[in-house]
Amino acid sequence: MPTKYLLDESQMPTAWYNIQADLPEPLPPVLHPGTHQPVTASDLEPLFTPALIEQEMTTEREVEIPEPVREIYKLWRPAPLYRAYGLEKALGTPAKIYYKYEGVSPAGSHKPNSAIPQAFYNKEAGIKRLTTETGAGQWGTSLSFAGAHFDLDVTVFQVSVSYQQKPYRRAVMETYGAKCVASPSELTEFGRQVLAETPDHTGSLGIAISEAVELAVKDPDTKYALGSVLNHVLLHQSIIGLESMQQMEMAGDWPDVIVGCTGGGSNFAGIAFPFIGQALRGGQKSRVVAVEPSACPSLTRGKYAYDYGDTAHMTPLTKMHTLGAHFTPPGFHAGGLRYHGMAPLVSHIKELGLFDAVAYTQKQCFEAGVIFARAEGIVPAPEANHAVKGAIEEALRCKREGKEEVILFNLCGHGHFDMAAYTAYFAGQLSDHEYSEEELAMALSGLPSL
Amino acid sequence: MPTKYLLDESQMPTAWYNIQADLPEPLPPVLHPGTHQPVTASDLEPLFTPALIEQEMTTEREVEIPEPVREIYKLWRPAPLYRAYGLEKALGTPAKIYYKYEGVSPAGSHKPNSAIPQAFYNKEAGIKRLTTETGAGQWGTSLSFAGAHFDLDVTVFQVSVSYQQKPYRRAVMETYGAKCVASPSELTEFGRQVLAETPDHTGSLGIAISEAVELAVKDPDTKYALGSVLNHVLLHQSIIGLESMQQMEMAGDWPDVIVGCTGGGSNFAGIAFPFIGQALRGGQKSRVVAVEPSACPSLTRGKYAYDYGDTAHMTPLTKMHTLGAHFTPPGFHAGGLRYHGMAPLVSHIKELGLFDAVAYTQKQCFEAGVIFARAEGIVPAPEANHAVKGAIEEALRCKREGKEEVILFNLCGHGHFDMAAYTAYFAGQLSDHEYSEEELAMALSGLPSL
């Protein structure tokens, strides 16, 4: 039996899948931050090009992947699907474990799946520059890579604490020719305002988003790019699940359980939505599990409510599972999962009861990641360790119950730029934070009243 | 046309290729460090298991790859061959550029191709522990990964300056469960002796080899593993070229020029020897180019002579291109190319006139690496940048001459753990060192007289 299932480039999907076509209830509308009325396409034009706005709003089931995007996808796609023989053996489980590996992209994660089309549509529209934010750096790296391909200037606002702590991610962005700035910065009014109040502010994703948005709004040649949360980002990531479906068929198996980790929701949606959609259309149903960090528990302990995406309240209001736009999670190492909100589509589908969510602490997740690395060779990113932990828990349940279930999870990235976190884990320096009800209630008290 | 050429797992070679079977003149003998007589298999037994000694000495053309090794190879092999459309476009060359990418292995380079079989044969022989040395950390990581798979304890002596400067490579080794020690260390007599003389010694590969060898010699349950230079290591790496031949056939092209970088010689031999061997047997001849750093120019400016592999003179004497066992190259960033000697087989084949060698400075090589990263997405390791530079020079020559030649090079690893070097390059902090004839003559004056 093969260890990995590879698709030929000719088998790469030619269209992304949009789950909005198959939902029993439509997504609640996005609201304008000023008027609180549903946004129109023109409201979004200062931020995004028309092609991406159309993708944000469409309910068509299939959206064609442009040929130039497919050409660049081929640098790493189709991505491999592995049978985790080593992990199965290490756990002694009767379950069959498969994982889709998105760490083969040049940026090391699933993020280029959306960065490439976002850069492409902006280039097509004559845009000269993209702005974005990044935390740990996965998304900033990916957009920098995409910018190099489509000859766009890219300015990345990196959360200051990460900018200082992770110089190597920044070095990758600069290698691709992007400009990486510590946020809060002197480049924007909002950044200067934050620095005037707190000169040594360590930054947050919410502030970095506000800065990136501000620059885009001010210059017609500049647009904003977001790496998760939005419908069009989730659409682009559907290629993960679409390929996985073909590969599971090659393997002659079908997942009983699908596991993904959730921060903003894009890699989880990428693997899960094509399967959920097929089940909604009458196909075989898989149980789907989202795994999030206990220290940023938007799906398991957040409120499903309208909230802002950023700190300066410049973004539209979306209905989502949120911990409040001013919620600042502790500095745990899965930087990609430290966002206060959840993708509106993921949140809506959670409310429809189409998947379960669980939360684990970072120590539990690193323990799982080390087991995985020793058994399978790949050192997962701290974010991906949450999916690994979820899959291991399912495999151990199968062992207890004597069930030969098929488990599929998304290994969304490698941990090459996160080894300091592993060092801290081995040195016993990681701490876990579980929020009290009072702490979460306080964070949520700032939600906008509509 | 495809961007990458993938082989199915069933197409992975079942035997390694040994160029010794096709050489017009046999390799000069290896000499015992004490007697200066040709070594016998039993002389090598304190260091290596019989299966590896047999591979070191055999002149059989094919050596079967054991099934358990093939199973683990499948975690990343067959490795992809890319057509570098982006680089061709960036250079405006009529040449067709292909590269074999070995960075897809869990350790990020070609090194596991030999680490896995070395661990396998030791496990088969009942060995409990392996010792080795590492500079930048590629080899140490690979042997740690192999040790995790075959349940062997691995102790890695890492050159002290790298141990301090590159904590992330060490973190990967520890994630795989290995013990990583700064060399010189207190664990060995030789290490203690060096530290007694120079308490803040920053170490060297030669010293680290001496320490690893000392531990292996003292304990019958412990053997030594080397990541390059030796015949059996080059044998294991032949899978790179064997796969590339199949993939070039898939592409419907055959290389006019083959380029690889050389430190100890293993990745270069891996891609080049199967092609050179086929030409020696009457097949189509490719021009082969080895690229080495100007600051450690063993092939272009070293002497072809018998020398030791380590500082304490514990290893056998081999005839090779050497800069002298006490040569200490400056601290340039391609740590994997900072060895004073060249693989005896590579040296011998150079003397037979079967390939050319050129040297470039590290600034030239980083400049090439950045061009490659922006065009192709992958950020190469500093070592691999030498091959990139060599390939770009060939492509530019084709442009000047208006020739549509086919260029193949080995991209032996990614640079994820070397981003500090890119940062230094962008900051203008890299310096180049060209040795004077006097400096090299002085280093060579310590060669053993036989």
mmCIF file with all atom_site columns, C-alpha atoms in Angstrom, chain B residues 191-337:
data_model
loop_
_atom_site.group_PDB
_atom_site.id
_atom_site.type_symbol
_atom_site.label_atom_id
_atom_site.label_alt_id
_atom_site.label_comp_id
_atom_site.label_asym_id
_atom_site.label_entity_id
_atom_site.label_seq_id
_atom_site.pdbx_PDB_ins_code
_atom_site.Cartn_x
_atom_site.Cartn_y
_atom_site.Cartn_z
_atom_site.occupancy
_atom_site.B_iso_or_equiv
_atom_site.pdbx_formal_charge
_atom_site.auth_seq_id
_atom_site.auth_comp_id
_atom_site.auth_asym_id
_atom_site.auth_atom_id
_atom_site.pdbx_PDB_model_num
ATOM 1   C CA . GLY B 1 191 ? 37.065 17.203 23.789  1.00 0.00 ? 191 GLY B CA 1
ATOM 2   C CA . ARG B 1 192 ? 38.356 17.677 27.337  1.00 0.00 ? 192 ARG B CA 1
ATOM 3   C CA . GLN B 1 193 ? 41.899 18.039 25.998  1.00 0.00 ? 193 GLN B CA 1
ATOM 4   C CA . VAL B 1 194 ? 40.837 20.757 23.533  1.00 0.00 ? 194 VAL B CA 1
ATOM 5   C CA . LEU B 1 195 ? 38.839 22.573 26.231  1.00 0.00 ? 195 LEU B CA 1
ATOM 6   C CA . ALA B 1 196 ? 41.766 22.385 28.665  1.00 0.00 ? 196 ALA B CA 1
ATOM 7   C CA . GLU B 1 197 ? 43.936 24.194 26.115  1.00 0.00 ? 197 GLU B CA 1
ATOM 8   C CA . THR B 1 198 ? 41.247 26.589 24.867  1.00 0.00 ? 198 THR B CA 1
ATOM 9   C CA . PRO B 1 199 ? 38.277 26.796 27.265  1.00 0.00 ? 199 PRO B CA 1
ATOM 10  C CA . ASP B 1 200 ? 36.211 28.951 24.864  1.00 0.00 ? 200 ASP B CA 1
ATOM 11  C CA . HIS B 1 201 ? 37.028 26.963 21.706  1.00 0.00 ? 201 HIS B CA 1
ATOM 12  C CA . THR B 1 202 ? 34.306 27.445 19.079  1.00 0.00 ? 202 THR B CA 1
ATOM 13  C CA . GLY B 1 203 ? 34.842 23.997 17.584  1.00 0.00 ? 203 GLY B CA 1
ATOM 14  C CA . SER B 1 204 ? 35.276 22.643 14.082  1.00 0.00 ? 204 SER B CA 1
ATOM 15  C CA . LEU B 1 205 ? 33.981 19.723 12.037  1.00 0.00 ? 205 LEU B CA 1
ATOM 16  C CA . GLY B 1 206 ? 37.351 18.008 12.415  1.00 0.00 ? 206 GLY B CA 1
ATOM 17  C CA . ILE B 1 207 ? 37.130 18.143 16.217  1.00 0.00 ? 207 ILE B CA 1
ATOM 18  C CA . ALA B 1 208 ? 33.494 17.043 16.252  1.00 0.00 ? 208 ALA B CA 1
ATOM 19  C CA . ILE B 1 209 ? 34.376 14.029 14.088  1.00 0.00 ? 209 ILE B CA 1
ATOM 20  C CA . SER B 1 210 ? 37.170 13.111 16.488  1.00 0.00 ? 210 SER B CA 1
ATOM 21  C CA . GLU B 1 211 ? 34.755 13.219 19.426  1.00 0.00 ? 211 GLU B CA 1
ATOM 22  C CA . ALA B 1 212 ? 32.088 11.128 17.677  1.00 0.00 ? 212 ALA B CA 1
ATOM 23  C CA . VAL B 1 213 ? 34.684 8.573  16.571  1.00 0.00 ? 213 VAL B CA 1
ATOM 24  C CA . GLU B 1 214 ? 36.143 8.351  20.077  1.00 0.00 ? 214 GLU B CA 1
ATOM 25  C CA . LEU B 1 215 ? 32.787 7.436  21.634  1.00 0.00 ? 215 LEU B CA 1
ATOM 26  C CA . ALA B 1 216 ? 32.091 4.837  18.951  1.00 0.00 ? 216 ALA B CA 1
ATOM 27  C CA . VAL B 1 217 ? 35.493 3.180  19.307  1.00 0.00 ? 217 VAL B CA 1
ATOM 28  C CA . LYS B 1 218 ? 35.092 2.864  23.075  1.00 0.00 ? 218 LYS B CA 1
ATOM 29  C CA . ASP B 1 219 ? 31.728 1.084  23.147  1.00 0.00 ? 219 ASP B CA 1
ATOM 30  C CA . PRO B 1 220 ? 30.836 -2.025 21.128  1.00 0.00 ? 220 PRO B CA 1
ATOM 31  C CA . ASP B 1 221 ? 27.134 -1.055 21.169  1.00 0.00 ? 221 ASP B CA 1
ATOM 32  C CA . THR B 1 222 ? 27.929 2.304  19.590  1.00 0.00 ? 222 THR B CA 1
ATOM 33  C CA . LYS B 1 223 ? 28.872 3.000  15.988  1.00 0.00 ? 223 LYS B CA 1
ATOM 34  C CA . TYR B 1 224 ? 29.790 6.120  14.118  1.00 0.00 ? 224 TYR B CA 1
ATOM 35  C CA . ALA B 1 225 ? 27.860 7.603  11.187  1.00 0.00 ? 225 ALA B CA 1
ATOM 36  C CA . LEU B 1 226 ? 29.215 10.073 8.657   1.00 0.00 ? 226 LEU B CA 1
ATOM 37  C CA . GLY B 1 227 ? 27.026 12.250 6.456   1.00 0.00 ? 227 GLY B CA 1
ATOM 38  C CA . SER B 1 228 ? 29.263 12.636 3.392   1.00 0.00 ? 228 SER B CA 1
ATOM 39  C CA . VAL B 1 229 ? 32.725 11.837 1.961   1.00 0.00 ? 229 VAL B CA 1
ATOM 40  C CA . LEU B 1 230 ? 32.610 8.036  2.289   1.00 0.00 ? 230 LEU B CA 1
ATOM 41  C CA . ASN B 1 231 ? 31.831 5.688  -0.605  1.00 0.00 ? 231 ASN B CA 1
ATOM 42  C CA . HIS B 1 232 ? 28.758 4.183  1.032   1.00 0.00 ? 232 HIS B CA 1
ATOM 43  C CA . VAL B 1 233 ? 27.258 7.625  1.637   1.00 0.00 ? 233 VAL B CA 1
ATOM 44  C CA . LEU B 1 234 ? 27.751 8.538  -2.025  1.00 0.00 ? 234 LEU B CA 1
ATOM 45  C CA . LEU B 1 235 ? 26.231 5.180  -2.965  1.00 0.00 ? 235 LEU B CA 1
ATOM 46  C CA . HIS B 1 236 ? 23.060 5.968  -0.979  1.00 0.00 ? 236 HIS B CA 1
ATOM 47  C CA . GLN B 1 237 ? 22.797 9.387  -2.583  1.00 0.00 ? 237 GLN B CA 1
ATOM 48  C CA . SER B 1 238 ? 22.798 7.878  -6.075  1.00 0.00 ? 238 SER B CA 1
ATOM 49  C CA . ILE B 1 239 ? 19.021 7.609  -5.773  1.00 0.00 ? 239 ILE B CA 1
ATOM 50  C CA . ILE B 1 240 ? 18.914 11.338 -6.593  1.00 0.00 ? 240 ILE B CA 1
ATOM 51  C CA . GLY B 1 241 ? 20.437 10.854 -10.031 1.00 0.00 ? 241 GLY B CA 1
ATOM 52  C CA . LEU B 1 242 ? 18.653 7.564  -10.722 1.00 0.00 ? 242 LEU B CA 1
ATOM 53  C CA . GLU B 1 243 ? 15.278 9.205  -10.159 1.00 0.00 ? 243 GLU B CA 1
ATOM 54  C CA . SER B 1 244 ? 16.349 12.268 -12.145 1.00 0.00 ? 244 SER B CA 1
ATOM 55  C CA . MET B 1 245 ? 17.178 10.090 -15.156 1.00 0.00 ? 245 MET B CA 1
ATOM 56  C CA . GLN B 1 246 ? 13.658 8.662  -15.170 1.00 0.00 ? 246 GLN B CA 1
ATOM 57  C CA . GLN B 1 247 ? 12.197 12.141 -14.762 1.00 0.00 ? 247 GLN B CA 1
ATOM 58  C CA . MET B 1 248 ? 14.298 13.658 -17.562 1.00 0.00 ? 248 MET B CA 1
ATOM 59  C CA . GLU B 1 249 ? 12.972 10.889 -19.781 1.00 0.00 ? 249 GLU B CA 1
ATOM 60  C CA . MET B 1 250 ? 9.418  11.763 -18.736 1.00 0.00 ? 250 MET B CA 1
ATOM 61  C CA . ALA B 1 251 ? 10.173 15.360 -19.683 1.00 0.00 ? 251 ALA B CA 1
ATOM 62  C CA . GLY B 1 252 ? 11.503 14.237 -23.045 1.00 0.00 ? 252 GLY B CA 1
ATOM 63  C CA . ASP B 1 253 ? 14.820 16.028 -22.452 1.00 0.00 ? 253 ASP B CA 1
ATOM 64  C CA . TRP B 1 254 ? 18.341 15.012 -21.495 1.00 0.00 ? 254 TRP B CA 1
ATOM 65  C CA . PRO B 1 255 ? 20.794 17.302 -19.657 1.00 0.00 ? 255 PRO B CA 1
ATOM 66  C CA . ASP B 1 256 ? 23.585 18.904 -21.671 1.00 0.00 ? 256 ASP B CA 1
ATOM 67  C CA . VAL B 1 257 ? 24.898 20.274 -18.367 1.00 0.00 ? 257 VAL B CA 1
ATOM 68  C CA . ILE B 1 258 ? 24.548 18.923 -14.817 1.00 0.00 ? 258 ILE B CA 1
ATOM 69  C CA . VAL B 1 259 ? 25.367 21.188 -11.853 1.00 0.00 ? 259 VAL B CA 1
ATOM 70  C CA . GLY B 1 260 ? 25.767 20.374 -8.164  1.00 0.00 ? 260 GLY B CA 1
ATOM 71  C CA . CYS B 1 261 ? 27.393 22.004 -5.148  1.00 0.00 ? 261 CYS B CA 1
ATOM 72  C CA . THR B 1 262 ? 30.256 20.326 -3.323  1.00 0.00 ? 262 THR B CA 1
ATOM 73  C CA . GLY B 1 263 ? 31.223 20.282 0.348   1.00 0.00 ? 263 GLY B CA 1
ATOM 74  C CA . GLY B 1 264 ? 32.024 16.682 1.219   1.00 0.00 ? 264 GLY B CA 1
ATOM 75  C CA . GLY B 1 265 ? 30.661 15.693 -2.184  1.00 0.00 ? 265 GLY B CA 1
ATOM 76  C CA . SER B 1 266 ? 27.581 13.594 -1.449  1.00 0.00 ? 266 SER B CA 1
ATOM 77  C CA . ASN B 1 267 ? 24.783 15.593 -3.060  1.00 0.00 ? 267 ASN B CA 1
ATOM 78  C CA . PHE B 1 268 ? 26.950 16.305 -6.105  1.00 0.00 ? 268 PHE B CA 1
ATOM 79  C CA . ALA B 1 269 ? 27.816 12.629 -6.487  1.00 0.00 ? 269 ALA B CA 1
ATOM 80  C CA . GLY B 1 270 ? 24.164 11.783 -5.909  1.00 0.00 ? 270 GLY B CA 1
ATOM 81  C CA . ILE B 1 271 ? 22.944 13.681 -8.932  1.00 0.00 ? 271 ILE B CA 1
ATOM 82  C CA . ALA B 1 272 ? 26.020 13.339 -11.172 1.00 0.00 ? 272 ALA B CA 1
ATOM 83  C CA . PHE B 1 273 ? 27.412 9.818  -10.783 1.00 0.00 ? 273 PHE B CA 1
ATOM 84  C CA . PRO B 1 274 ? 24.519 7.914  -12.383 1.00 0.00 ? 274 PRO B CA 1
ATOM 85  C CA . PHE B 1 275 ? 24.791 10.195 -15.437 1.00 0.00 ? 275 PHE B CA 1
ATOM 86  C CA . ILE B 1 276 ? 28.604 9.981  -15.543 1.00 0.00 ? 276 ILE B CA 1
ATOM 87  C CA . GLY B 1 277 ? 28.427 6.201  -15.161 1.00 0.00 ? 277 GLY B CA 1
ATOM 88  C CA . GLN B 1 278 ? 25.932 5.820  -17.973 1.00 0.00 ? 278 GLN B CA 1
ATOM 89  C CA . ALA B 1 279 ? 28.215 7.909  -20.217 1.00 0.00 ? 279 ALA B CA 1
ATOM 90  C CA . LEU B 1 280 ? 31.187 5.716  -19.197 1.00 0.00 ? 280 LEU B CA 1
ATOM 91  C CA . ARG B 1 281 ? 29.159 2.711  -20.336 1.00 0.00 ? 281 ARG B CA 1
ATOM 92  C CA . GLY B 1 282 ? 28.661 4.359  -23.738 1.00 0.00 ? 282 GLY B CA 1
ATOM 93  C CA . GLY B 1 283 ? 25.567 6.452  -23.071 1.00 0.00 ? 283 GLY B CA 1
ATOM 94  C CA . GLN B 1 284 ? 25.011 10.114 -23.849 1.00 0.00 ? 284 GLN B CA 1
ATOM 95  C CA . LYS B 1 285 ? 27.600 12.388 -22.243 1.00 0.00 ? 285 LYS B CA 1
ATOM 96  C CA . SER B 1 286 ? 26.626 15.456 -20.211 1.00 0.00 ? 286 SER B CA 1
ATOM 97  C CA . ARG B 1 287 ? 29.037 18.171 -19.135 1.00 0.00 ? 287 ARG B CA 1
ATOM 98  C CA . VAL B 1 288 ? 29.180 18.071 -15.323 1.00 0.00 ? 288 VAL B CA 1
ATOM 99  C CA . VAL B 1 289 ? 30.053 21.078 -13.159 1.00 0.00 ? 289 VAL B CA 1
ATOM 100 C CA . ALA B 1 290 ? 30.842 21.045 -9.428  1.00 0.00 ? 290 ALA B CA 1
ATOM 101 C CA . VAL B 1 291 ? 30.411 24.379 -7.637  1.00 0.00 ? 291 VAL B CA 1
ATOM 102 C CA . GLU B 1 292 ? 32.278 25.052 -4.413  1.00 0.00 ? 292 GLU B CA 1
ATOM 103 C CA . PRO B 1 293 ? 32.739 28.103 -2.160  1.00 0.00 ? 293 PRO B CA 1
ATOM 104 C CA . SER B 1 294 ? 35.733 30.334 -2.912  1.00 0.00 ? 294 SER B CA 1
ATOM 105 C CA . ALA B 1 295 ? 36.391 30.335 0.821   1.00 0.00 ? 295 ALA B CA 1
ATOM 106 C CA . CYS B 1 296 ? 36.818 26.541 1.003   1.00 0.00 ? 296 CYS B CA 1
ATOM 107 C CA . PRO B 1 297 ? 38.168 25.638 -2.443  1.00 0.00 ? 297 PRO B CA 1
ATOM 108 C CA . SER B 1 298 ? 39.273 22.021 -2.055  1.00 0.00 ? 298 SER B CA 1
ATOM 109 C CA . LEU B 1 299 ? 38.548 20.973 -5.665  1.00 0.00 ? 299 LEU B CA 1
ATOM 110 C CA . THR B 1 300 ? 39.764 24.107 -7.406  1.00 0.00 ? 300 THR B CA 1
ATOM 111 C CA . ARG B 1 301 ? 42.765 24.978 -5.242  1.00 0.00 ? 301 ARG B CA 1
ATOM 112 C CA . GLY B 1 302 ? 43.401 22.038 -2.910  1.00 0.00 ? 302 GLY B CA 1
ATOM 113 C CA . LYS B 1 303 ? 46.028 19.329 -3.318  1.00 0.00 ? 303 LYS B CA 1
ATOM 114 C CA . TYR B 1 304 ? 45.203 15.756 -4.375  1.00 0.00 ? 304 TYR B CA 1
ATOM 115 C CA . ALA B 1 305 ? 46.974 13.879 -1.610  1.00 0.00 ? 305 ALA B CA 1
ATOM 116 C CA . TYR B 1 306 ? 46.524 11.499 1.310   1.00 0.00 ? 306 TYR B CA 1
ATOM 117 C CA . ASP B 1 307 ? 45.112 13.253 4.372   1.00 0.00 ? 307 ASP B CA 1
ATOM 118 C CA . TYR B 1 308 ? 43.158 12.645 7.572   1.00 0.00 ? 308 TYR B CA 1
ATOM 119 C CA . GLY B 1 309 ? 39.442 13.266 7.872   1.00 0.00 ? 309 GLY B CA 1
ATOM 120 C CA . ASP B 1 310 ? 39.589 14.692 11.377  1.00 0.00 ? 310 ASP B CA 1
ATOM 121 C CA . THR B 1 311 ? 41.650 16.893 13.649  1.00 0.00 ? 311 THR B CA 1
ATOM 122 C CA . ALA B 1 312 ? 42.786 14.228 16.126  1.00 0.00 ? 312 ALA B CA 1
ATOM 123 C CA . HIS B 1 313 ? 43.999 12.020 13.241  1.00 0.00 ? 313 HIS B CA 1
ATOM 124 C CA . MET B 1 314 ? 41.826 9.104  14.345  1.00 0.00 ? 314 MET B CA 1
ATOM 125 C CA . THR B 1 315 ? 40.309 8.439  10.918  1.00 0.00 ? 315 THR B CA 1
ATOM 126 C CA . PRO B 1 316 ? 41.957 6.466  8.118   1.00 0.00 ? 316 PRO B CA 1
ATOM 127 C CA . LEU B 1 317 ? 43.971 8.326  5.487   1.00 0.00 ? 317 LEU B CA 1
ATOM 128 C CA . THR B 1 318 ? 42.269 8.829  2.148   1.00 0.00 ? 318 THR B CA 1
ATOM 129 C CA . LYS B 1 319 ? 43.538 10.297 -1.097  1.00 0.00 ? 319 LYS B CA 1
ATOM 130 C CA . MET B 1 320 ? 41.465 13.349 -1.802  1.00 0.00 ? 320 MET B CA 1
ATOM 131 C CA . HIS B 1 321 ? 41.513 17.003 -2.756  1.00 0.00 ? 321 HIS B CA 1
ATOM 132 C CA . THR B 1 322 ? 42.335 18.602 0.553   1.00 0.00 ? 322 THR B CA 1
ATOM 133 C CA . LEU B 1 323 ? 43.191 21.945 2.063   1.00 0.00 ? 323 LEU B CA 1
ATOM 134 C CA . GLY B 1 324 ? 44.809 20.163 5.016   1.00 0.00 ? 324 GLY B CA 1
ATOM 135 C CA . ALA B 1 325 ? 43.080 18.645 8.055   1.00 0.00 ? 325 ALA B CA 1
ATOM 136 C CA . HIS B 1 326 ? 43.876 21.752 10.111  1.00 0.00 ? 326 HIS B CA 1
ATOM 137 C CA . PHE B 1 327 ? 42.458 24.179 7.540   1.00 0.00 ? 327 PHE B CA 1
ATOM 138 C CA . THR B 1 328 ? 39.765 26.278 9.212   1.00 0.00 ? 328 THR B CA 1
ATOM 139 C CA . PRO B 1 329 ? 37.620 28.093 6.667   1.00 0.00 ? 329 PRO B CA 1
ATOM 140 C CA . PRO B 1 330 ? 36.137 31.455 7.658   1.00 0.00 ? 330 PRO B CA 1
ATOM 141 C CA . GLY B 1 331 ? 32.652 31.424 9.191   1.00 0.00 ? 331 GLY B CA 1
ATOM 142 C CA . PHE B 1 332 ? 30.687 31.715 5.947   1.00 0.00 ? 332 PHE B CA 1
ATOM 143 C CA . HIS B 1 333 ? 27.091 30.599 5.922   1.00 0.00 ? 333 HIS B CA 1
ATOM 144 C CA . ALA B 1 334 ? 27.134 27.457 3.808   1.00 0.00 ? 334 ALA B CA 1
ATOM 145 C CA . GLY B 1 335 ? 28.098 25.381 6.847   1.00 0.00 ? 335 GLY B CA 1
ATOM 146 C CA . GLY B 1 336 ? 27.670 22.154 4.900   1.00 0.00 ? 336 GLY B CA 1
ATOM 147 C CA . LEU B 1 337 ? 30.479 23.166 2.530   1.00 0.00 ? 337 LEU B CA 1
#
